[in-house]
Coordinates of C-alpha atoms in Angstrom, one line a residue:
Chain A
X1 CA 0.0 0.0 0.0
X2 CA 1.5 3.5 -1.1
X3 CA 2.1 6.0 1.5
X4 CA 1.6 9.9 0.9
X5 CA 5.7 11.1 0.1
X6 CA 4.8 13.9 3.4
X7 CA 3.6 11.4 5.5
X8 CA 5.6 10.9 8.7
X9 CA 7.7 7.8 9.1
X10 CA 8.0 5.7 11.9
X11 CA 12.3 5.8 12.4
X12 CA 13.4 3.1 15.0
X13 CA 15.6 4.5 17.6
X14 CA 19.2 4.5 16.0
X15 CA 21.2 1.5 16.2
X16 CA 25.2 2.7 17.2
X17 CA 26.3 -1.0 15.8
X18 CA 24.6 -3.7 13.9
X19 CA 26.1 -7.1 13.5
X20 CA 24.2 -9.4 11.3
X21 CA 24.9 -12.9 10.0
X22 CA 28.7 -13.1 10.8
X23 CA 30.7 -15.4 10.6
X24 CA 34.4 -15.8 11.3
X25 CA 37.0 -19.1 11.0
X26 CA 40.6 -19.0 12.0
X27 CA 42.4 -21.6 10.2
X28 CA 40.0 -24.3 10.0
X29 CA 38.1 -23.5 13.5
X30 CA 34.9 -21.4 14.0
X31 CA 35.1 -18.6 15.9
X32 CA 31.6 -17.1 15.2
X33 CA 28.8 -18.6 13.1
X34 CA 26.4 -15.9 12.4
X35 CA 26.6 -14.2 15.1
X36 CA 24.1 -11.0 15.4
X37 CA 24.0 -8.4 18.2
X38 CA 22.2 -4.7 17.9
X39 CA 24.0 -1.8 20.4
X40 CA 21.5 0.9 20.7
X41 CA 23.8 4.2 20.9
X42 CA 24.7 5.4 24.4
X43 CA 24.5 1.6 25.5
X44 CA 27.1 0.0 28.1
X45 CA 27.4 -3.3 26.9
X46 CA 29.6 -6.0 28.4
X47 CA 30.4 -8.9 26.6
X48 CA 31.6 -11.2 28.7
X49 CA 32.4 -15.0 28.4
X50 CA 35.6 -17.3 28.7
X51 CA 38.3 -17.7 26.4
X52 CA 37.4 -18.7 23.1
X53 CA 34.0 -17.9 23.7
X54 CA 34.5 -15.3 20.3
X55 CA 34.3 -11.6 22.6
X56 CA 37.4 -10.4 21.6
X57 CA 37.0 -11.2 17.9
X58 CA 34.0 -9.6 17.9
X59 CA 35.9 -6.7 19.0
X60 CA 38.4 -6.5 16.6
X61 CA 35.9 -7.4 13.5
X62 CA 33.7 -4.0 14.6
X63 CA 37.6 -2.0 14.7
X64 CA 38.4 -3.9 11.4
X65 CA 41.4 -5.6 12.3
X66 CA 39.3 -8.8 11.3
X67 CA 37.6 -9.7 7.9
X68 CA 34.8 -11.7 8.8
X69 CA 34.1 -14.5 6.3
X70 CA 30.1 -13.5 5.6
X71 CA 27.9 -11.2 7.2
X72 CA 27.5 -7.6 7.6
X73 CA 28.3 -4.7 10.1
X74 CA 26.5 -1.5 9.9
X75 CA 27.7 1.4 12.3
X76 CA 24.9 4.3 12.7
X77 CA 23.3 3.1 9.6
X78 CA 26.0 2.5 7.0
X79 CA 27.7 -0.7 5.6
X80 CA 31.1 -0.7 6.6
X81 CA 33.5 -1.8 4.2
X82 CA 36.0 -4.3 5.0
X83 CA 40.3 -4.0 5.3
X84 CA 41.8 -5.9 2.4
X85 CA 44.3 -8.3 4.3
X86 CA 46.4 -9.2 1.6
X87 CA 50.0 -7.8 1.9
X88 CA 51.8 -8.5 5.3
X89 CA 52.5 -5.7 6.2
X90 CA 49.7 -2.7 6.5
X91 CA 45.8 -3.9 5.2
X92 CA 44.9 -1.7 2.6
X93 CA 42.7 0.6 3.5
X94 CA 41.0 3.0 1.5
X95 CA 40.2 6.5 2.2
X96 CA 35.8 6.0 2.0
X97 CA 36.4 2.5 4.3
X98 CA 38.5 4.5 6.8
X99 CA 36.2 7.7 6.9
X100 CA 33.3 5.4 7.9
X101 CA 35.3 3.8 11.0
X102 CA 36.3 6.9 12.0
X103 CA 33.6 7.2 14.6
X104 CA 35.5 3.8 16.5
X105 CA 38.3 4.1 19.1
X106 CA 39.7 0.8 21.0
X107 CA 41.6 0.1 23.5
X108 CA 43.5 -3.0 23.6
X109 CA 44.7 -5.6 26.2
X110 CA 48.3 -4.9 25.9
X111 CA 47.8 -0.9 25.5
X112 CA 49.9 -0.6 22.2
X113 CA 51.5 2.5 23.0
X114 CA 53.9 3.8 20.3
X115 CA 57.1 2.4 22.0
X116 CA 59.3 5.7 20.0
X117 CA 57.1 8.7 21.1
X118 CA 56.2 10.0 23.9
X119 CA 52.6 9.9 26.0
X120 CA 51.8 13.1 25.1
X121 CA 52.8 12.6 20.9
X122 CA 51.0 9.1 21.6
X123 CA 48.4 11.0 22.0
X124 CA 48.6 14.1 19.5
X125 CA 49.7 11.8 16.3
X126 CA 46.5 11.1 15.2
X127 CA 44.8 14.3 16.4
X128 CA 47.5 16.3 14.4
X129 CA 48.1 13.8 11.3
X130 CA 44.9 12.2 10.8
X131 CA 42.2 14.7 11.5
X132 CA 44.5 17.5 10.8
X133 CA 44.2 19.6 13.9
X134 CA 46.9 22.5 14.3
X135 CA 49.6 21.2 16.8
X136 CA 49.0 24.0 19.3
X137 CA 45.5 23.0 19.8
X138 CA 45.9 19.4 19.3
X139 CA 48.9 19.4 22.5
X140 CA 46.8 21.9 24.7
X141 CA 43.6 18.6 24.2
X142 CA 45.9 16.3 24.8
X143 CA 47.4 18.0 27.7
X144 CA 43.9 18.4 29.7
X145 CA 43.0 14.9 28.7
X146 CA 46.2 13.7 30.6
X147 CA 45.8 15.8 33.0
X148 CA 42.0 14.6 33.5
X149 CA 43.1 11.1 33.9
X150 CA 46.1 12.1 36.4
X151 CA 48.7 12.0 34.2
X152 CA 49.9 15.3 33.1
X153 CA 53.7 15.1 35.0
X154 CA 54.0 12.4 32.8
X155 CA 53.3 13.4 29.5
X156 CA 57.1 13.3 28.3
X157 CA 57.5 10.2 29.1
X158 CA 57.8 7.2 26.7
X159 CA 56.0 4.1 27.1
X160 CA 58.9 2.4 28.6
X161 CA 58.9 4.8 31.8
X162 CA 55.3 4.1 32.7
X163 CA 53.8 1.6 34.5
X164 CA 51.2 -0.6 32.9
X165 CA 48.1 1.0 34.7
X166 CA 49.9 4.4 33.2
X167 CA 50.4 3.2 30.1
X168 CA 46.8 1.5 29.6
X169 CA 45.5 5.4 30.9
X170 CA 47.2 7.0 28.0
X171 CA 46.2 4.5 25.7
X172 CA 42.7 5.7 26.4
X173 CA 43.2 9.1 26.2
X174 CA 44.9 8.6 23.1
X175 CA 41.7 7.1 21.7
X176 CA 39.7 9.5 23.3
X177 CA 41.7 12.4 21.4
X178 CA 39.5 11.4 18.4
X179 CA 36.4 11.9 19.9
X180 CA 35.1 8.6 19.1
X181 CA 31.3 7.7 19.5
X182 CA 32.0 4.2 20.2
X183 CA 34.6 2.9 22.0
X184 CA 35.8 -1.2 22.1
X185 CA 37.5 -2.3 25.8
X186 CA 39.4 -5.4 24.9
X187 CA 40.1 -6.9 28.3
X188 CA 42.2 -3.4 29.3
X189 CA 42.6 -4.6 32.7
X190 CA 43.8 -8.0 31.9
X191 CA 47.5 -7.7 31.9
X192 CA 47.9 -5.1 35.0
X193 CA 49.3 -6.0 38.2
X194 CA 46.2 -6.7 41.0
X195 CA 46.9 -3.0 42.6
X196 CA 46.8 -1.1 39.1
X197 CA 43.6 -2.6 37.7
X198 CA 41.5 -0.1 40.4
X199 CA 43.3 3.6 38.6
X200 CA 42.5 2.4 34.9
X201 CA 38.5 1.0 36.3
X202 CA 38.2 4.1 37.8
X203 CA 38.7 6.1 34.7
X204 CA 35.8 4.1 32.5
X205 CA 34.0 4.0 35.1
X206 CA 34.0 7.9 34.6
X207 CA 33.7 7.8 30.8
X208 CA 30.7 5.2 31.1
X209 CA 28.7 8.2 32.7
X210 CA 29.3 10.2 29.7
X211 CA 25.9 8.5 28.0
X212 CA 27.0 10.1 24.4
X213 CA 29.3 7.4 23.9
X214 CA 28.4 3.6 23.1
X215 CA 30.9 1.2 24.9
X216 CA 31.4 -2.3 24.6
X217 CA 33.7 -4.0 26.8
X218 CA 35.1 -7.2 26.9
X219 CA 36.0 -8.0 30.5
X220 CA 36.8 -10.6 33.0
X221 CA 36.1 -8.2 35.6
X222 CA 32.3 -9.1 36.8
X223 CA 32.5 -6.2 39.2
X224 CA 33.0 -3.5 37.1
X225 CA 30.9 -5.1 34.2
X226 CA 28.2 -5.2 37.0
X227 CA 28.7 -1.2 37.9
X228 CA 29.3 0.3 34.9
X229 CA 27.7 -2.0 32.4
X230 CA 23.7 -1.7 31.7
X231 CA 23.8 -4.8 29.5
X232 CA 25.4 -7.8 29.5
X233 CA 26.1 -10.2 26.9
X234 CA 27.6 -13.8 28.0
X235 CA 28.8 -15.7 24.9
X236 CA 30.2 -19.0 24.9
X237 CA 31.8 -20.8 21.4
X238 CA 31.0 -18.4 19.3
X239 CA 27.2 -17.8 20.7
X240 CA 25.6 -15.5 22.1
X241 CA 24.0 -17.6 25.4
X242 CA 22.4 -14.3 27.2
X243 CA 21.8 -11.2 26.8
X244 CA 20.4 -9.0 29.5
X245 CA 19.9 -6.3 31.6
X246 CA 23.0 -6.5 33.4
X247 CA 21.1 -5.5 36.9
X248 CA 19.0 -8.7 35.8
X249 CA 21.8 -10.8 34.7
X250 CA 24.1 -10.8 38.0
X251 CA 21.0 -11.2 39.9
X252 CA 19.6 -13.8 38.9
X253 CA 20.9 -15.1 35.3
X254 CA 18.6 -17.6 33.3
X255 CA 20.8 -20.0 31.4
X256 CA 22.5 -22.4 33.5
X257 CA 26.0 -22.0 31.7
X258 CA 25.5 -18.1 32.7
X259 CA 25.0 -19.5 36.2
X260 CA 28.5 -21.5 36.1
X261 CA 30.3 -18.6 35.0
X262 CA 29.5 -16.5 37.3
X263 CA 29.8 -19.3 40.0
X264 CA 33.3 -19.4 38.3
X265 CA 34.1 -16.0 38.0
X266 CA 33.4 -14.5 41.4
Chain B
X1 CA 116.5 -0.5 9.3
X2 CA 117.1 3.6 7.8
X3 CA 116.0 2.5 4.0
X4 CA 113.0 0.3 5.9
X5 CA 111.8 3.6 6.8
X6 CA 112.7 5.8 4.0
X7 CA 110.7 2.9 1.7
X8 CA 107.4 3.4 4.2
X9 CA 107.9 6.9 3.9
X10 CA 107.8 6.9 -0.5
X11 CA 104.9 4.4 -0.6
X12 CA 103.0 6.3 1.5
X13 CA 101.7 9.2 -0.2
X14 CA 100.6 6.9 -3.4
X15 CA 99.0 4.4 -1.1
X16 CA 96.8 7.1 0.3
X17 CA 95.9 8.1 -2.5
X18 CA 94.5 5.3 -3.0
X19 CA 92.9 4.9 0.0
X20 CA 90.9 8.4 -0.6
X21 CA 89.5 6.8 -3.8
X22 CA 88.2 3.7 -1.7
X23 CA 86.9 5.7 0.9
X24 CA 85.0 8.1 -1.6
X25 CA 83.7 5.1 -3.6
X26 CA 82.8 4.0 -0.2
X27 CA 81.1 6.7 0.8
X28 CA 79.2 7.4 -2.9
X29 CA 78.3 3.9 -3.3
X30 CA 76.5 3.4 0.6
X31 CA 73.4 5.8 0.2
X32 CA 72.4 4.1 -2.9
X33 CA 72.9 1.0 -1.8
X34 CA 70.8 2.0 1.1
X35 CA 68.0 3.5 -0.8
X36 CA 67.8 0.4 -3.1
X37 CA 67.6 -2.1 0.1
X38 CA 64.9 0.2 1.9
X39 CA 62.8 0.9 -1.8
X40 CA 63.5 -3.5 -2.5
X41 CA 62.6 -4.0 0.9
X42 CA 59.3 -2.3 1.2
X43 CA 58.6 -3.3 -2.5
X44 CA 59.2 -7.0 -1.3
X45 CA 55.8 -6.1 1.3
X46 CA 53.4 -4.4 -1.4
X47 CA 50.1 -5.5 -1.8
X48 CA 51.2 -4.8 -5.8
X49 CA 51.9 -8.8 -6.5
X50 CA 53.9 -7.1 -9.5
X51 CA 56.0 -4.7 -7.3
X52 CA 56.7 -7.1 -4.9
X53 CA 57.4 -9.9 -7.8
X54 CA 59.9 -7.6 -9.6
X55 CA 61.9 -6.8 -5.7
X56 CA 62.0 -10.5 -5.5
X57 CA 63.6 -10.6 -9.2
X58 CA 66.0 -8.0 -8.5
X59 CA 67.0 -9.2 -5.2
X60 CA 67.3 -12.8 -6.2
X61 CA 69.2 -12.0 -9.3
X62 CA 71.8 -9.9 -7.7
X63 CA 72.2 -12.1 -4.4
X64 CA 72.8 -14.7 -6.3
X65 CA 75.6 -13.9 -8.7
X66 CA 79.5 -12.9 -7.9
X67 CA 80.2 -9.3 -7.6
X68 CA 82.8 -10.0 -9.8
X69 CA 80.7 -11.5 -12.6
X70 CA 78.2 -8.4 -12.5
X71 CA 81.4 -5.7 -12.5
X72 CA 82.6 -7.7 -15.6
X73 CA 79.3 -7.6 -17.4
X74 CA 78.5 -4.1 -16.5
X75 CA 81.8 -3.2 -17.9
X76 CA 82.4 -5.4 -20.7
X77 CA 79.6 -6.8 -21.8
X78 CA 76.9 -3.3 -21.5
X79 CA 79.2 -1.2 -24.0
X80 CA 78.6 -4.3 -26.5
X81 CA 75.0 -3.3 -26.5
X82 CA 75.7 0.4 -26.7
X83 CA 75.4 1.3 -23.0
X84 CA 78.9 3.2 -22.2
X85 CA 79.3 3.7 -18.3
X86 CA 82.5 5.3 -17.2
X87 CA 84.7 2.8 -15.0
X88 CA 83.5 4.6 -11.8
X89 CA 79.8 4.8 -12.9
X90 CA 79.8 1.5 -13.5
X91 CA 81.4 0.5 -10.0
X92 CA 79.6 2.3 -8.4
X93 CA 76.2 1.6 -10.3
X94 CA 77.3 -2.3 -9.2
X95 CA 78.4 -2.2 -6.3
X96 CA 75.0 -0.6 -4.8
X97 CA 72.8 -3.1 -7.2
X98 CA 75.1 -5.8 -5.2
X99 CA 74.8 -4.3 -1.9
X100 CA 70.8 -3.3 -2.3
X101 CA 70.0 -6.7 -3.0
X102 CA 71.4 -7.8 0.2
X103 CA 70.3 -4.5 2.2
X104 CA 67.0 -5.1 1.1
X105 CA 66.2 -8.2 3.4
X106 CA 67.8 -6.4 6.5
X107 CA 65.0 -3.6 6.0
X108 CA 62.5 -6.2 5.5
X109 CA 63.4 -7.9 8.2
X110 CA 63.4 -5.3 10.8
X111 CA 59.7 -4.2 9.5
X112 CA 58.5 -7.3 9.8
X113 CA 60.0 -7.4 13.5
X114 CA 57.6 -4.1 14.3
X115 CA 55.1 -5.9 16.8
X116 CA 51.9 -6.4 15.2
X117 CA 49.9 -4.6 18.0
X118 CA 51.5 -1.2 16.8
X119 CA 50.2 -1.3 13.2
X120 CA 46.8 -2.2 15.0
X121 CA 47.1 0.7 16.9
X122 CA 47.5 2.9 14.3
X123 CA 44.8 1.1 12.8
X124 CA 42.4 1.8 15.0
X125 CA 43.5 5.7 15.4
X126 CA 42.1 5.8 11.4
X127 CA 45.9 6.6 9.9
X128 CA 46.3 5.8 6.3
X129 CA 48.8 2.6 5.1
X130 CA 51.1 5.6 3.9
X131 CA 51.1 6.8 7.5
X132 CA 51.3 3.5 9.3
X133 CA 54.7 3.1 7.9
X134 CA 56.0 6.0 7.6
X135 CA 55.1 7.6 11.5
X136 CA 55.0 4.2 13.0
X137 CA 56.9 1.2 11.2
X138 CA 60.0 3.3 9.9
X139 CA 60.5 5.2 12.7
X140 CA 60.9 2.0 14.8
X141 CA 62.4 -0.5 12.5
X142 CA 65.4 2.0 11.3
X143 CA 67.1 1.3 14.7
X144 CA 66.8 -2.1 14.3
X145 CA 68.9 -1.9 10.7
X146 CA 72.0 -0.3 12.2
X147 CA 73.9 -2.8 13.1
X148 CA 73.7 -5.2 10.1
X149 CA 73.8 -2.3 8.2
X150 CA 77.5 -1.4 9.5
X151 CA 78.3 -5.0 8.9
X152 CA 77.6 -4.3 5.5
X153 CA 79.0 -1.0 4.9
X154 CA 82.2 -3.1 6.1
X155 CA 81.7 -5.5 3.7
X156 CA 81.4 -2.9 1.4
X157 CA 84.7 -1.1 2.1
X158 CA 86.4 -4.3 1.2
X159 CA 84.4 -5.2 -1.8
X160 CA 85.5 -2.1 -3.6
X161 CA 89.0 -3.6 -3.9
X162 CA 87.0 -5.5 -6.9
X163 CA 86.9 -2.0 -8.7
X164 CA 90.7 -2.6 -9.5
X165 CA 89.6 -4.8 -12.1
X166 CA 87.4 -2.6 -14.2
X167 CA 90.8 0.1 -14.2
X168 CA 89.7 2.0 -11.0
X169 CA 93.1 3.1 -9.2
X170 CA 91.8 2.7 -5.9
X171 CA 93.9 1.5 -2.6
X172 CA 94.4 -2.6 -3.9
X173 CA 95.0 -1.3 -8.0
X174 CA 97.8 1.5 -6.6
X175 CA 99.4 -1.5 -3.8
X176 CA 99.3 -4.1 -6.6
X177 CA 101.3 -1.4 -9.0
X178 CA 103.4 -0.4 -6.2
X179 CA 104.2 -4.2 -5.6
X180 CA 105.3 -5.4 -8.7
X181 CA 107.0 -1.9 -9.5
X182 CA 109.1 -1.8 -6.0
X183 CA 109.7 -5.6 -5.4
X184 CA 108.5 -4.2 -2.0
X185 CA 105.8 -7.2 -1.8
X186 CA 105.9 -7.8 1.9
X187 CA 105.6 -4.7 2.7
X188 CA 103.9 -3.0 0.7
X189 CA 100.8 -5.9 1.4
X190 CA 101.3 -5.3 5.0
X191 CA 100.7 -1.8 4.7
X192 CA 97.8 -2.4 2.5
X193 CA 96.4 -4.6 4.7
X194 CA 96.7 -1.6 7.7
X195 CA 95.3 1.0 5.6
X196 CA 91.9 -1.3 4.7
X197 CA 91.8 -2.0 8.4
X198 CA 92.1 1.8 9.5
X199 CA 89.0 2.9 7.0
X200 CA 86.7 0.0 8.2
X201 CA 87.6 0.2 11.6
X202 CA 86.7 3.8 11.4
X203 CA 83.3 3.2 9.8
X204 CA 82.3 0.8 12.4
X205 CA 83.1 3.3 15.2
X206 CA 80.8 5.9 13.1
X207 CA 78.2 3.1 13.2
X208 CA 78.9 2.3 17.1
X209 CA 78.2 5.9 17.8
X210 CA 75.2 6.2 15.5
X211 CA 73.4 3.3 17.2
X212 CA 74.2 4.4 20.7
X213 CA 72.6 7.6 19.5
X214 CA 69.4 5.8 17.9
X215 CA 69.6 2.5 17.7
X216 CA 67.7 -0.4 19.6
X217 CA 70.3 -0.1 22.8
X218 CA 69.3 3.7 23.5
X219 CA 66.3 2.7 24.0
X220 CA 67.4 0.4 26.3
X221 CA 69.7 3.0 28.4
X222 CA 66.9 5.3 28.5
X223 CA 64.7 2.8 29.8
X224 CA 63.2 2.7 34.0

């Protein structure tokens, strides 16, 4: 039936992330077989589940440092392309593809600072080279950034000087320099020492109240996933086994697999 | 022991003379070199299966043939087809081709040795492939290439001995002349073989001091 061209349309609230149908083999094994998952923007979503349960590749398929084998990813509406893979050095990577991921930041396990600059050109490079901001103003952000997450005494110095829960701090605010509208935690407390896990929590946990920006974070830390997160999605092999309200979930979660975990986990 | 000394004192002067045009054939020939192994070595990496094909050619092709062989068919072989070089073009032109080849896999190599989670990084900060490698692979694999490069740049001083043979009068042509014309053979070998050791012992010490300035051990010293 033809609607009138004027007529008011209903528009579903907008999706931040869509993941439909993918699927994902490394090497013969099956990491994700069509695996699906909608993140409504502004959403806290944990994504939690043991390892090889698939989190982190999901991770990396929505930053695009995964192909997936079929399937499609849509971020605030649009397709997005996918890296070519094929040399062995650098994907290639063209301009449209990178344009569209532009609104993605992550953060990775092992932080990934660059080992030859210092925090505070960690943090300007991209700022300065990739969005083209003038240096003056990209090094007076970056400066208040630092400083925002207790770091500004340390801005001169290089990865090597820091501390892990230092290091994993600037690796955030280096992603945060781009003003990213979604933001991927791959387990980013995972290889700190016990007493530094608390100092790089507390600074998501600060971020998470900023309801502008859709997270999704892959933890082991049911804790914080429980504080900060307001959904919760346990996935085991490659499946997604809940997906909840995460006030609902740690109360009382429904499939029994859930309930080992977290008999596991805590 | 007096005409021991006065005989040191005559060859001298010609053997250094020598020893300038192996030093500036040295020191002509080793940025060439080096541009060929880092333009090979990145060419070896291309997504461009051609590109990468044709570094494999080049780099094959001069690895495995003699230095000698390629000087003698540069300079014998190239004027037959019309292509005159002069003697130090072409020794020059050789000796990087030669020294390129090899050069190249030391740069690819040490980009390959980058970890992995700093191209993702950039990756995920949105930085184009051009930028990847240049602001983040280069800057952290060049350290890495120091130190085999000085091993090669030694090699290199003693390689251009070869040039003696396409009529290039550097520091083994003028000994080997001063040799037969003097009688002095001990000496004049022992000298020569001083006078190779000063320039690449020289050059290694230049190296030494450019890697504690950037290579992979300052960054060790400057570490907690």
């Amino acid at each position: 039936m033809p609607t009138a061209p004027d007529a008011p349309r209903f528009t579903p609230p907008l999706n931040a992330l869509k993941l439909t149908g993918i699927r994902k083999t490394f090497g013969g094994t099956t990491i994700l077989s069509g695996f699906s998952l909608d993140v409504p923007e502004g959403q806290r979503l944990a994504l939690i589940g043991g390892s090889g349960s698939g989190k982190t590749t999901v991770l990396r398929l929505i930053a695009g440092l995964e192909r997936p084998d079929a399937g499609e990813i849509e971020l605030f509406g649009r397709q997005l392309p996918y890296r070519r893979f094929a040399g062995r050095l650098v994907p290639d990577d063209p301009p449209e593809a990178r344009e569209l991921r532009r609104p993605i930041g992550m953060v990775f396990q092992h932080f990934n600072l660059f080992q030859h600059l210092t925090a505070l050109e960690n943090v300007i490079e991209a700022p300065i080279h990739v969005l083209g901001q003038p240096p003056a103003e990209a090094r007076r952000a970056a400066l208040a950034l630092l400083d925002s997450v207790g770091l500004a005494d340390l801005a001169d110095r290089y990865p090597r000087q820091l501390s892990g829960g230092q290091q994993q701090r600037v690796a955030i605010v280096r992603a945060l320099a781009l003003k990213p509208r979604v933001l991927l935690f791959d387990e980013v407390t995972a290889s700190l020492d016990p007493e530094k896990v608390a100092e790089v929590l507390a600074v998501i946990r600060r971020l998470a109240a900023d309801d502008r920006v859709t997270m999704i974070i892959v933890t082991h830390e049911m804790g914080f996933a429980r504080e900060v997160a307001d959904r919760v999605v346990f996935m085991q092999r490659g499946v997604i086994v809940e997906d909840a309200p995460a006030t609902a979930f740690f109360a009382a979660p429904q499939d029994p697999r859930s309930r080992a975990f977290l008999n596991l986990a805590s | 022991m007096e005409t021991l000394f006065t005989t040191v004192i005559a060859l001298i002067p010609r053997l250094l003379d020598g020893a300038v045009t192996t030093v500036a054939i040295t020191l002509l020939t080793a940025p060439v070199a080096a541009l060929l192994a880092l333009i090979a070595g990145l060419a070896r990496l291309s997504h461009v299966k051609a590109v990468a094909a044709a570094a494999v050619v080049y780099v094959e092709l001069f690895r495995g043939t003699s230095l000698l062989v390629q000087l003698f068919f540069m300079f014998y072989v190239l004027p037959l087809i019309g292509i005159e070089l002069s003697p130090w073009t072409t020794g020059i032109a050789t000796l990087a081709l030669n020294f390129g080849s090899y050069g190249s896999e030391i740069v690819r190599g040490a980009l390959l040795a980058v970890p992995r989670g700093q191209i993702e990084a950039a990756l995920v900060l949105h930085m184009p492939p051009s930028q990847v490698l240049r602001r983040v692979l280069l800057p952290q694999a060049l350290p890495a290439m120091l130190p085999p490069f000085g091993n090669q740049l030694v090699e290199l001083v003693k390689a251009t001995s070869l040039l003696s043979l396409i009529t290039i009068s550097d520091l083994a042509f003028v000994g080997n002349a001063l040799a037969q014309t003097t009688g002095r053979v001990t000496m004049v070998y022992v000298l020569l073989l001083l006078i190779y050791f000063a320039i690449a012992y020289t050059l290694t010490l230049a190296v030494r001091a450019l890697e504690r300035r950037y290579g992979a051990g300052a960054t060790v010293a400057g570490a907690r």
